[in-house]
Short mmCIF file of C-alpha atoms and ligand atoms in Angstrom, two decimals:
data_model
loop_
_atom_site.label_atom_id
_atom_site.label_comp_id
_atom_site.label_asym_id
_atom_site.label_seq_id
_atom_site.Cartn_x
_atom_site.Cartn_y
_atom_site.Cartn_z
CA UNK M 1 0.12 -0.04 -0.05
CA UNK M 2 0.90 3.49 -1.20
CA UNK M 3 1.65 5.79 2.22
CA UNK M 4 1.30 9.05 2.37
CA UNK M 5 4.63 11.82 2.36
CA UNK M 6 4.10 14.76 4.34
CA UNK M 7 4.72 17.97 2.48
CA UNK M 8 5.98 21.07 4.78
CA UNK M 9 6.49 24.17 3.31
CA UNK M 10 9.00 25.88 4.10
CA UNK M 11 9.09 28.87 1.20
CA UNK M 12 8.14 31.73 4.03
CA UNK M 13 10.42 30.96 6.34
CA UNK M 14 13.44 29.15 5.18
CA UNK M 15 12.71 30.55 1.86
CA UNK M 16 12.56 33.77 2.30
CA UNK M 17 16.11 33.54 3.87
CA UNK M 18 17.39 33.35 0.32
CA UNK M 19 19.07 37.28 -0.25
CA UNK M 20 17.11 39.56 -1.40
CA UNK M 21 14.22 37.15 -1.09
CA UNK M 22 12.75 39.16 2.00
CA UNK M 23 8.15 39.61 1.22
CA UNK M 24 5.85 41.46 3.04
CA UNK M 25 3.01 40.31 4.80
CA UNK M 26 -0.02 40.85 1.75
CA UNK M 27 1.54 38.57 -0.13
CA UNK M 28 2.74 35.92 2.65
CA UNK M 29 -1.15 35.57 2.91
CA UNK M 30 -1.24 35.47 -1.07
CA UNK M 31 1.39 33.07 -1.36
CA UNK M 32 0.02 30.84 1.51
CA UNK M 33 -3.85 31.23 0.50
CA UNK M 34 -1.88 28.76 -2.42
CA UNK M 35 -0.12 26.49 -0.69
CA UNK M 36 -3.46 25.38 0.76
CA UNK M 37 -5.06 25.35 -3.03
CA UNK M 38 -1.65 22.71 -3.32
CA UNK M 39 -2.58 20.90 -0.38
CA UNK M 40 -0.03 21.11 1.10
CA UNK M 41 0.59 19.47 4.25
CA UNK M 42 2.41 22.24 6.67
CA UNK M 43 2.92 25.92 6.27
CA UNK M 44 5.63 26.90 7.86
CA UNK M 45 4.50 30.54 8.28
CA UNK M 46 7.83 32.53 9.75
CA UNK M 47 9.98 32.54 12.59
CA UNK M 48 8.23 34.93 15.15
CA UNK M 49 10.77 35.76 17.36
CA UNK M 50 12.89 37.28 14.83
CA UNK M 51 11.19 41.05 14.11
CA UNK M 52 8.07 42.20 14.65
CA UNK M 53 6.99 42.23 10.95
CA UNK M 54 7.69 38.42 11.42
CA UNK M 55 5.38 37.68 13.76
CA UNK M 56 3.22 40.02 12.73
CA UNK M 57 2.79 37.51 9.36
CA UNK M 58 2.71 34.40 10.99
CA UNK M 59 -0.33 35.36 13.15
CA UNK M 60 -2.62 36.57 10.02
CA UNK M 61 -2.30 33.42 8.48
CA UNK M 62 -2.17 31.38 11.71
CA UNK M 63 -5.31 33.42 12.09
CA UNK M 64 -7.22 33.97 8.67
CA UNK M 65 -5.67 30.85 7.10
CA UNK M 66 -7.89 27.33 6.75
CA UNK M 67 -6.88 24.03 5.23
CA UNK M 68 -3.04 23.20 6.81
CA UNK M 69 -1.03 23.05 9.29
CA UNK M 70 0.77 26.04 10.55
CA UNK M 71 3.95 25.99 11.75
CA UNK M 72 6.04 29.13 13.12
CA UNK M 73 9.88 28.39 14.51
CA UNK M 74 11.38 28.84 17.72
CA UNK M 75 15.20 28.74 19.04
CA UNK M 76 15.04 26.32 22.04
CA UNK M 77 14.31 28.90 24.62
CA UNK M 78 11.07 29.83 26.40
CA UNK M 79 11.09 33.22 25.31
CA UNK M 80 11.60 32.43 20.72
CA UNK M 81 8.62 29.38 22.27
CA UNK M 82 6.76 32.23 23.83
CA UNK M 83 6.63 34.27 20.75
CA UNK M 84 5.63 31.78 18.75
CA UNK M 85 2.21 30.40 20.17
CA UNK M 86 1.38 34.03 20.51
CA UNK M 87 1.80 34.31 16.39
CA UNK M 88 -0.24 30.83 16.30
CA UNK M 89 -2.87 29.98 18.72
CA UNK M 90 -5.26 31.25 15.98
CA UNK M 91 -4.37 28.61 13.93
CA UNK M 92 -7.21 25.43 13.10
CA UNK M 93 -3.69 23.16 13.80
CA UNK M 94 -0.88 25.26 14.62
CA UNK M 95 2.41 23.57 15.43
CA UNK M 96 5.71 24.46 17.02
CA UNK M 97 8.54 23.99 15.65
CA UNK M 98 11.43 24.01 17.76
CA UNK M 99 15.64 23.50 17.16
CA UNK M 100 18.57 23.00 18.24
CA UNK M 101 21.77 21.96 16.71
CA UNK M 102 23.38 18.63 17.96
CA UNK M 103 26.87 18.91 16.17
CA UNK M 104 29.95 18.91 18.07
CA UNK M 105 30.75 21.85 15.63
CA UNK M 106 27.69 23.65 16.53
CA UNK M 107 27.57 22.86 20.39
CA UNK M 108 31.62 24.19 20.60
CA UNK M 109 32.10 27.44 18.48
CA UNK M 110 28.12 28.56 18.14
CA UNK M 111 26.34 27.63 21.10
CA UNK M 112 29.48 26.76 23.43
CA UNK M 113 27.23 23.86 25.32
CA UNK M 114 28.76 20.24 26.19
CA UNK M 115 26.15 17.42 24.56
CA UNK M 116 24.71 16.70 28.20
CA UNK M 117 23.30 20.38 28.18
CA UNK M 118 21.72 20.55 24.63
CA UNK M 119 20.51 17.16 25.70
CA UNK M 120 19.01 19.20 28.93
CA UNK M 121 17.53 22.25 26.98
CA UNK M 122 15.93 20.25 24.39
CA UNK M 123 13.88 18.42 26.09
CA UNK M 124 13.02 21.43 27.99
CA UNK M 125 11.90 23.20 25.36
CA UNK M 126 9.74 20.68 23.53
CA UNK M 127 8.65 20.15 27.09
CA UNK M 128 7.66 23.76 26.75
CA UNK M 129 6.30 23.65 23.79
CA UNK M 130 3.99 20.89 24.70
CA UNK M 131 2.73 22.67 27.07
CA UNK M 132 0.96 24.24 24.45
CA UNK M 133 -0.07 22.04 22.23
CA UNK M 134 0.28 18.56 21.16
CA UNK M 135 1.68 19.58 17.56
CA UNK M 136 5.60 19.99 18.70
CA UNK M 137 8.52 19.45 15.73
CA UNK M 138 11.87 19.18 16.97
CA UNK M 139 14.64 19.55 14.72
CA UNK M 140 18.32 18.47 15.44
CA UNK M 141 20.39 21.61 13.70
CA UNK M 142 23.33 19.89 11.45
CA UNK M 143 22.16 16.28 12.12
CA UNK M 144 23.87 15.10 9.06
CA UNK M 145 27.51 16.01 10.66
CA UNK M 146 25.88 14.77 13.88
CA UNK M 147 27.63 12.12 16.23
CA UNK M 148 24.57 9.89 14.79
CA UNK M 149 23.88 8.07 18.25
CA UNK M 150 24.05 11.40 19.69
CA UNK M 151 20.93 12.47 17.33
CA UNK M 152 19.60 8.93 18.31
CA UNK M 153 19.73 9.85 22.30
CA UNK M 154 18.24 13.18 21.92
CA UNK M 155 15.25 12.22 19.28
CA UNK M 156 14.75 9.41 21.72
CA UNK M 157 14.57 11.92 24.51
CA UNK M 158 12.63 14.92 22.67
CA UNK M 159 9.48 11.97 22.08
CA UNK M 160 9.47 11.09 25.38
CA UNK M 161 9.27 15.44 26.33
CA UNK M 162 6.51 15.19 23.31
CA UNK M 163 7.38 15.81 20.06
CA UNK M 164 5.38 14.60 17.18
CA UNK M 165 8.05 14.98 14.28
CA UNK M 166 11.10 14.87 14.73
CA UNK M 167 13.05 16.96 12.19
CA UNK M 168 17.11 15.29 10.65
CA UNK M 169 18.20 18.15 8.69
CA UNK M 170 21.20 18.78 6.76
CA UNK M 171 21.79 22.25 7.52
CA UNK M 172 25.17 22.62 4.99
CA UNK M 173 24.05 20.48 2.34
CA UNK M 174 27.04 18.43 2.81
CA UNK M 175 25.35 14.94 2.71
CA UNK M 176 25.60 12.30 0.12
CA UNK M 177 21.78 10.72 -1.20
CA UNK M 178 22.75 6.55 0.08
CA UNK M 179 24.64 7.66 3.35
CA UNK M 180 21.96 9.93 4.03
CA UNK M 181 19.16 7.91 3.57
CA UNK M 182 21.59 5.59 5.79
CA UNK M 183 21.22 7.12 8.02
CA UNK M 184 17.36 7.57 7.98
CA UNK M 185 17.44 4.30 8.08
CA UNK M 186 20.00 4.21 11.16
CA UNK M 187 17.51 5.88 12.70
CA UNK M 188 14.12 3.95 12.73
CA UNK M 189 16.33 1.02 13.81
CA UNK M 190 18.29 2.40 16.83
CA UNK M 191 15.46 4.78 18.38
CA UNK M 192 12.93 2.59 20.04
CA UNK M 193 10.60 4.42 20.84
CA UNK M 194 10.65 6.23 16.15
CA UNK M 195 7.50 5.25 15.66
CA UNK M 196 6.04 7.21 17.27
CA UNK M 197 6.43 10.58 15.62
CA UNK M 198 6.99 10.86 11.89
CA UNK M 199 10.30 11.09 10.84
CA UNK M 200 11.49 14.54 8.58
CA UNK M 201 14.26 15.62 6.60
CA UNK M 202 15.01 19.55 5.51
CA UNK M 203 17.65 19.24 3.41
CA UNK M 204 19.96 21.96 1.16
CA UNK M 205 21.37 21.93 -1.45
CA UNK M 206 25.13 23.34 -1.38
CA UNK M 207 26.50 20.15 -3.54
CA UNK M 208 22.78 19.90 -5.81
CA UNK M 209 21.74 17.08 -3.48
CA UNK M 210 18.53 18.42 -1.89
CA UNK M 211 16.31 16.03 -4.10
CA UNK M 212 17.88 13.09 -4.45
CA UNK M 213 18.94 13.01 -0.65
CA UNK M 214 15.44 13.83 0.51
CA UNK M 215 14.17 10.75 -1.66
CA UNK M 216 17.02 8.76 -0.61
CA UNK M 217 15.72 9.47 2.74
CA UNK M 218 12.36 8.91 2.21
CA UNK M 219 13.00 5.37 0.54
CA UNK M 220 14.76 4.76 3.78
CA UNK M 221 11.58 5.51 5.80
CA UNK M 222 11.21 9.34 6.29
CA UNK M 223 7.87 10.08 5.63
CA UNK M 224 7.80 14.19 6.19
CA UNK M 225 10.49 16.42 3.83
CA UNK M 226 10.57 19.82 4.20
CA UNK M 227 10.93 21.95 1.01
CA UNK M 228 9.96 25.27 -0.75
CA UNK M 229 8.75 26.53 -4.46
CA UNK M 230 11.41 26.76 -6.30
CA UNK M 231 14.09 25.20 -4.09
CA UNK M 232 14.28 28.74 -2.74
CA UNK M 233 16.22 28.97 0.87
CA UNK M 234 19.59 29.59 2.95
CA UNK M 235 22.34 30.37 0.15
CA UNK M 236 22.06 27.43 -2.69
CA UNK M 237 18.31 27.22 -1.57
CA UNK M 238 16.34 24.01 -0.59
CA UNK M 239 14.65 20.73 -1.27
CA UNK M 240 12.82 21.73 -4.54
CA UNK M 241 9.17 20.83 -3.39
CA UNK M 242 7.71 20.55 -7.38
CA UNK M 243 11.00 18.41 -8.15
CA UNK M 244 10.69 15.88 -5.21
CA UNK M 245 6.69 15.88 -6.20
CA UNK M 246 6.72 14.95 -9.34
CA UNK M 247 9.27 12.74 -9.03
CA UNK M 248 7.69 10.26 -6.85
CA UNK M 249 4.92 10.70 -8.64
CA UNK M 250 6.77 9.84 -12.27
CA UNK M 251 8.39 6.70 -10.38
CA UNK M 252 5.90 5.85 -7.90
CA UNK M 253 6.83 2.52 -9.88
CA UNK M 254 9.94 2.43 -7.61
CA UNK M 255 8.69 4.10 -4.33
CA UNK M 256 5.23 3.18 -2.76
CA UNK M 257 4.83 6.31 -1.79
CA UNK M 258 2.62 9.52 -2.69
CA UNK M 259 1.64 13.10 -1.60
CA UNK M 260 -1.30 14.72 -1.41
CA UNK M 261 -0.08 17.72 -3.94
CA UNK M 262 -2.19 18.95 -7.13
CA UNK M 263 0.25 18.84 -9.21
CA UNK M 264 -2.11 21.81 -11.20
CA UNK M 265 -1.25 24.34 -9.38
CA UNK M 266 2.70 23.65 -9.15
CA UNK M 267 3.52 25.93 -12.28
CA UNK M 268 1.25 28.71 -10.90
CA UNK M 269 2.81 28.84 -7.41
CA UNK M 270 6.23 28.46 -8.80
CA UNK M 271 4.61 31.61 -11.11
CA UNK M 272 4.06 33.20 -7.53
CA UNK M 273 6.71 32.74 -6.13
CA UNK M 274 8.76 34.34 -8.64
CA UNK M 275 6.50 37.58 -8.88
CA UNK M 276 6.75 37.81 -4.73
CA UNK M 277 10.48 37.49 -4.75
CA UNK M 278 11.46 38.75 -7.99
CA UNK M 279 13.66 35.73 -8.10
CA UNK M 280 13.56 34.10 -11.49
CA UNK M 281 14.09 30.08 -11.89
CA UNK M 282 16.62 29.50 -14.78
CA UNK M 283 15.29 28.09 -17.53
CA UNK M 284 16.58 25.09 -17.24
CA UNK M 285 15.27 24.48 -14.01
CA UNK M 286 13.43 20.83 -13.67
CA UNK M 287 9.79 21.05 -14.33
CA UNK M 288 9.18 24.65 -13.94
CA UNK M 289 12.27 26.02 -16.18
CA UNK M 290 11.19 27.98 -19.36
CA UNK M 291 12.31 25.18 -21.26
CA UNK M 292 11.84 22.14 -18.95
CA UNK M 293 9.26 21.27 -21.86
CA UNK M 294 11.00 22.85 -24.25
CA UNK M 295 12.18 20.17 -27.57
CA UNK M 296 14.44 21.94 -29.97
CA UNK M 297 15.79 19.13 -32.11
CA UNK M 298 14.43 18.53 -35.35
CA UNK M 299 14.47 14.10 -34.46
CA UNK M 300 12.97 15.26 -30.62
CA UNK M 301 9.21 17.96 -32.00
CA UNK M 302 9.22 15.00 -34.30
CA UNK M 303 8.99 12.27 -32.03
CA UNK M 304 7.04 13.71 -29.53
CA UNK M 305 4.23 15.07 -32.74
CA UNK M 306 3.85 11.42 -33.43
CA UNK M 307 3.49 10.12 -29.59
CA UNK M 308 4.73 12.74 -26.68
CA UNK M 309 5.80 10.26 -24.73
CA UNK M 310 8.68 9.49 -26.90
CA UNK M 311 10.50 12.26 -25.39
CA UNK M 312 8.35 13.74 -22.28
CA UNK M 313 8.07 11.78 -19.16
CA UNK M 314 5.55 13.94 -18.01
CA UNK M 315 2.33 15.84 -18.94
CA UNK M 316 3.13 19.54 -18.67
CA UNK M 317 -1.28 19.70 -18.34
CA UNK M 318 0.30 17.65 -15.08
CA UNK M 319 1.93 20.50 -13.83
CA UNK M 320 -0.38 23.07 -14.26
CA UNK M 321 1.91 24.47 -17.79
CA UNK M 322 -0.41 26.14 -20.39
CA UNK M 323 -0.40 25.09 -23.88
CA UNK M 324 0.35 27.92 -25.72
CA UNK M 325 -3.11 28.29 -26.82
CA UNK M 326 -4.81 31.02 -26.79
CA UNK M 327 -6.74 31.47 -23.98
CA UNK M 328 -8.68 34.95 -24.50
CA UNK M 329 -9.88 38.15 -26.74
CA UNK M 330 -10.50 41.68 -26.39
CA UNK M 331 -13.78 40.72 -26.97
CA UNK M 332 -14.02 38.12 -23.84
CA UNK M 333 -16.31 39.72 -20.78
CA UNK M 334 -16.11 39.84 -16.81
CA UNK M 335 -17.27 35.76 -16.96
CA UNK M 336 -15.11 34.52 -19.06
CA UNK M 337 -12.37 36.10 -17.38
CA UNK M 338 -13.11 35.09 -13.85
CA UNK M 339 -13.92 31.01 -14.80
CA UNK M 340 -10.26 30.60 -17.25
CA UNK M 341 -8.71 32.44 -13.46
CA UNK M 342 -10.78 30.22 -11.63
CA UNK M 343 -9.34 27.64 -13.66
CA UNK M 344 -5.91 28.70 -13.15
CA UNK M 345 -6.40 28.91 -9.39
CA UNK M 346 -7.46 31.64 -8.66
CA UNK M 347 -10.25 33.29 -6.37
CA UNK M 348 -10.54 36.89 -6.33
CA UNK M 349 -13.09 38.93 -4.75
CA UNK M 350 -15.44 40.98 -6.59
CA UNK M 351 -13.35 44.20 -6.19
CA UNK M 352 -9.64 42.41 -7.51
CA UNK M 353 -11.43 41.23 -10.72
CA UNK M 354 -12.97 44.29 -11.31
CA UNK M 355 -9.93 45.36 -10.97
CA UNK M 356 -7.90 43.08 -13.06
CA UNK M 357 -10.73 43.52 -15.47
CA UNK M 358 -9.47 46.79 -16.52
CA UNK M 359 -6.47 45.68 -17.12
CA UNK M 360 -7.15 42.75 -19.28
CA UNK M 361 -8.97 45.03 -21.55
CA UNK M 362 -6.15 47.29 -21.54
CA UNK M 363 -4.01 45.10 -22.54
CA UNK M 364 -6.41 43.15 -24.78
CA UNK M 365 -6.77 45.86 -26.56
CA UNK M 366 -3.39 46.55 -27.44
CA UNK M 367 -1.69 42.71 -27.87
CA UNK M 368 -5.52 41.07 -29.45
CA UNK M 369 -4.41 37.78 -28.56
CA UNK M 370 -4.02 36.74 -24.90
CA UNK M 371 -2.41 33.61 -23.48
CA UNK M 372 -2.20 32.42 -19.26
CA UNK M 373 0.85 34.31 -18.99
CA UNK M 374 -0.29 37.30 -20.01
CA UNK M 375 -3.52 37.15 -17.63
CA UNK M 376 -0.94 35.57 -14.39
CA UNK M 377 1.25 39.09 -15.45
CA UNK M 378 -2.30 40.84 -14.95
CA UNK M 379 -3.11 38.64 -11.96
CA UNK M 380 0.59 39.16 -10.12
CA UNK M 381 0.35 43.06 -10.81
CA UNK M 382 -3.21 43.83 -10.21
CA UNK M 383 -3.42 41.83 -7.04
CA UNK M 384 -0.44 41.50 -5.22
CA UNK M 385 0.76 45.44 -6.12
CA UNK M 386 -0.33 46.86 -2.63
CA UNK M 387 -0.49 50.52 -2.70
CA UNK M 388 2.29 51.73 -0.78
CA UNK M 389 4.83 54.47 -0.40
CA UNK M 390 5.57 54.75 -4.17
CA UNK M 391 2.85 54.68 -6.99
CA UNK M 392 3.40 55.43 -10.74
CA UNK M 393 0.84 57.45 -11.97
CA UNK M 394 2.10 58.40 -15.36
CA UNK M 395 5.10 57.69 -17.30
CA UNK M 396 6.28 59.62 -21.21
CA UNK M 397 9.31 58.66 -22.61
CA UNK M 398 11.58 59.56 -25.67
CA UNK M 399 13.54 58.22 -27.50
CA UNK M 400 15.53 57.36 -30.51
CA UNK M 401 18.44 56.67 -32.64
CA UNK M 402 18.89 60.52 -33.08
CA UNK M 403 17.43 61.92 -29.74
CA UNK M 404 18.19 62.45 -26.29
CA UNK M 405 16.76 60.35 -23.63
CA UNK M 406 14.37 61.18 -22.15
CA UNK M 407 11.48 60.56 -19.67
CA UNK M 408 8.63 62.10 -17.90
CA UNK M 409 6.87 60.28 -14.69
CA UNK M 410 4.02 61.18 -12.49
CA UNK M 411 4.18 59.73 -9.04
CA UNK M 412 1.83 59.38 -5.93
CA UNK M 413 4.17 59.20 -3.13
CA UNK M 414 1.96 59.02 0.43
CA UNK M 415 -0.52 59.89 -1.09
CA UNK M 416 0.72 63.37 -2.37
CA UNK M 417 1.61 63.39 -6.62
CA UNK M 418 4.98 64.70 -8.30
CA UNK M 419 6.01 64.67 -11.44
CA UNK M 420 9.49 64.84 -12.73
CA UNK M 421 11.74 64.83 -16.07
CA UNK M 422 15.18 62.81 -16.24
CA UNK M 423 17.69 62.86 -19.68
CA UNK M 424 19.85 59.39 -19.38
CA UNK M 425 21.52 57.24 -21.62
CA UNK M 426 18.80 55.67 -22.61
CA UNK M 427 15.22 55.69 -22.16
CA UNK M 428 15.07 53.37 -18.58
CA UNK M 429 18.02 55.53 -17.48
CA UNK M 430 16.20 58.47 -17.81
CA UNK M 431 13.09 57.37 -16.30
CA UNK M 432 15.13 55.57 -13.17
CA UNK M 433 17.16 59.17 -12.86
CA UNK M 434 13.58 60.53 -12.62
CA UNK M 435 11.92 57.51 -9.79
CA UNK M 436 15.19 58.16 -7.99
CA UNK M 437 14.71 61.85 -7.25
CA UNK M 438 11.44 62.27 -7.35
CA UNK M 439 11.19 59.24 -4.62
CA UNK M 440 14.77 60.56 -3.11
CA UNK M 441 16.22 57.23 -2.89
CA UNK M 442 19.94 56.37 -4.05
CA UNK M 443 20.23 53.24 -4.27
CA UNK M 444 22.08 50.95 -6.69
CA UNK M 445 21.24 48.78 -9.59
CA UNK M 446 22.68 45.56 -9.07
CA UNK M 447 20.69 43.37 -12.07
CA UNK M 448 18.16 44.25 -14.38
CA UNK M 449 16.59 41.81 -16.48
CA UNK M 450 14.11 41.95 -19.65
CA UNK M 451 12.10 38.92 -21.07
CA UNK M 452 8.47 38.09 -23.25
CA UNK M 453 5.46 36.60 -21.85
CA UNK M 454 4.71 34.76 -24.30
CA UNK M 455 5.97 35.19 -27.87
CA UNK M 456 5.55 38.20 -30.77
CA UNK M 457 6.24 41.43 -30.84
CA UNK M 458 3.34 42.46 -28.89
CA UNK M 459 4.13 40.33 -26.45
CA UNK M 460 4.21 42.03 -22.26
CA UNK M 461 7.60 42.33 -21.07
CA UNK M 462 9.02 41.16 -18.54
CA UNK M 463 11.13 42.91 -15.65
CA UNK M 464 13.38 41.92 -13.13
CA UNK M 465 15.54 44.21 -11.45
CA UNK M 466 17.58 44.09 -7.88
CA UNK M 467 18.68 46.86 -5.98
CA UNK M 468 20.83 48.02 -3.23
CA UNK M 469 20.50 50.18 -0.36
CA UNK M 470 22.54 50.78 2.85
CA UNK M 471 23.35 47.60 2.89
CA UNK M 472 19.58 45.72 2.00
CA UNK M 473 19.00 43.95 -1.55
CA UNK M 474 15.53 43.32 -3.21
CA UNK M 475 13.92 42.73 -6.00
CA UNK M 476 11.35 44.23 -7.60
CA UNK M 477 9.04 42.82 -10.66
CA UNK M 478 6.56 44.26 -12.99
CA UNK M 479 4.99 43.49 -16.48
CA UNK M 480 3.08 45.94 -19.01
CA UNK M 481 3.46 45.15 -22.85
CA UNK M 482 5.43 48.73 -22.74
CA UNK M 483 8.93 47.55 -21.50
CA UNK M 484 9.48 51.15 -20.44
CA UNK M 485 6.54 50.92 -18.27
CA UNK M 486 7.30 47.52 -16.91
CA UNK M 487 10.80 48.56 -15.82
CA UNK M 488 9.07 51.95 -13.88
CA UNK M 489 7.00 48.92 -12.25
CA UNK M 490 9.47 46.59 -10.59
CA UNK M 491 12.38 49.29 -9.95
CA UNK M 492 9.39 51.03 -7.46
CA UNK M 493 8.33 47.33 -6.09
CA UNK M 494 11.52 47.71 -4.97
CA UNK M 495 11.73 50.49 -4.01
CA UNK M 496 7.98 49.55 -1.85
CA UNK M 497 10.07 46.63 -0.58
CA UNK M 498 12.96 48.86 0.60
CA UNK M 499 10.40 51.08 2.55
CA UNK M 500 8.64 47.70 4.55
CA UNK M 501 12.32 46.92 5.08
CA UNK M 502 13.39 49.93 6.91
CA UNK M 503 10.28 50.18 8.45
CA UNK M 504 9.56 46.35 9.20
CA UNK M 505 13.07 44.55 9.59
CA UNK M 506 14.88 46.41 12.15
CA UNK M 507 17.55 44.04 13.57
CA UNK M 508 16.05 40.96 12.45
CA UNK M 509 17.15 37.71 14.65
CA UNK M 510 18.53 34.94 12.44
CA UNK M 511 17.04 31.40 11.84
O1 KIV P 601 18.70 24.17 7.80
C1 KIV P 601 18.08 23.92 8.77
O2 KIV P 601 18.65 23.14 9.60
C2 KIV P 601 16.78 24.20 8.91
C3 KIV P 601 16.41 24.40 10.35
C4 KIV P 601 15.88 25.03 11.29
C5 KIV P 601 15.74 22.85 10.67
O3 KIV P 601 16.42 25.77 8.86
ZN1 ZN P 602 17.06 25.74 6.14
#
């Protein structure tokens, strides 16, 4: 019989630890709702002790998101655990996730603690958390580089203390699949009460092995996998959920396990994460990369046309990737738009639908053929972009082979209209200069990319920027048929994020 693998999504916590990847409260809430649609089992909403902003984000999700367990991270101390519970207590199914390192490297250099002290603190912390809820997860940070018999001792003791999920992280991404799988087997064979808890893994991708290590763990008895959308996470990231889930599904002949993930929501969720974090997915990324189902060689194309399975081991539709059909046009009405958006997996309020419809008509007038990707770009722009410090009201730009590139920009800044014109090396440079003058900011542009959403010269352009100001790095995304407008939107999104970071995240504690 096929056993269930619990999917623990940590995009909102470990994923947010990707450089430049912070999300605001509205964005985190949206993503949590999408994760429920995807049917993840547990959403790790954040680390409440890290900052007031993190606390509010976790609380908002715990109080309002239904249909998944909501976890919050806490170090092994009473203050962190109390704070995690204060944020979580409104959840339908709250989980306290507390962690402490077991490796001698961490004990000696970071914690300055003996193994005995570590064991005592882990037990006391789990007991403390278990007074609030029977759903307690304990993570042995840096477990893969720890003495395995010591981890067995710790796991046995924290189960006694009330832990119901035991997580074995490869914190530094050091493990190899065979070795990691054998460690999981060893735990199952040497922790006498292990069957009273769910054994979990949390793998980092420093050697590109996070998915392979997670699969090896499953094959040796782990039943929860911690992962993130698009593999985001600290340094090289975490196990990519889409890769793990599709490997389990596609190779069900090799593993008698399944997940409850609704795979048709994978691609929309990946796009949502790209939009709200501004971190693009590499084109050759498995499952959700732009080239994941593109067949370049003539022989392959011929094979796929004759029979899809000659070169495709998965059906793109099972991942929610559109087949490139024209879905709507400029004569399509609100009902058709609402139905298509629902089919794509999004539920909008009336007010949101109104905004999306107005934008849809504007783009459809210019573009004639609307693909799912176009709708998605509009959705991201209209529904996710909350009115913040700076909003674009109007933009005019002029350029040409002989004329001086000029831009005139009108913004709403904290509710007040302001206008500025500037010249630059090109129209985007002129536009960015005008915005910088209007917002009185002096950020440094680290990265700029423009790509087209769907094909053709009338395609919408998608711009991603990464900027830095006083050591803070943020990203921004914008889409529009006019690429200068798309660039201005991306730049303003990034500036709005900087404002948010300055307000919300002073002195953030770290996991
Ligand atoms: O990588 C890690 O060890 C973690 C723990 C907090 C689970 O993120
Ligand atoms: Zn981690």
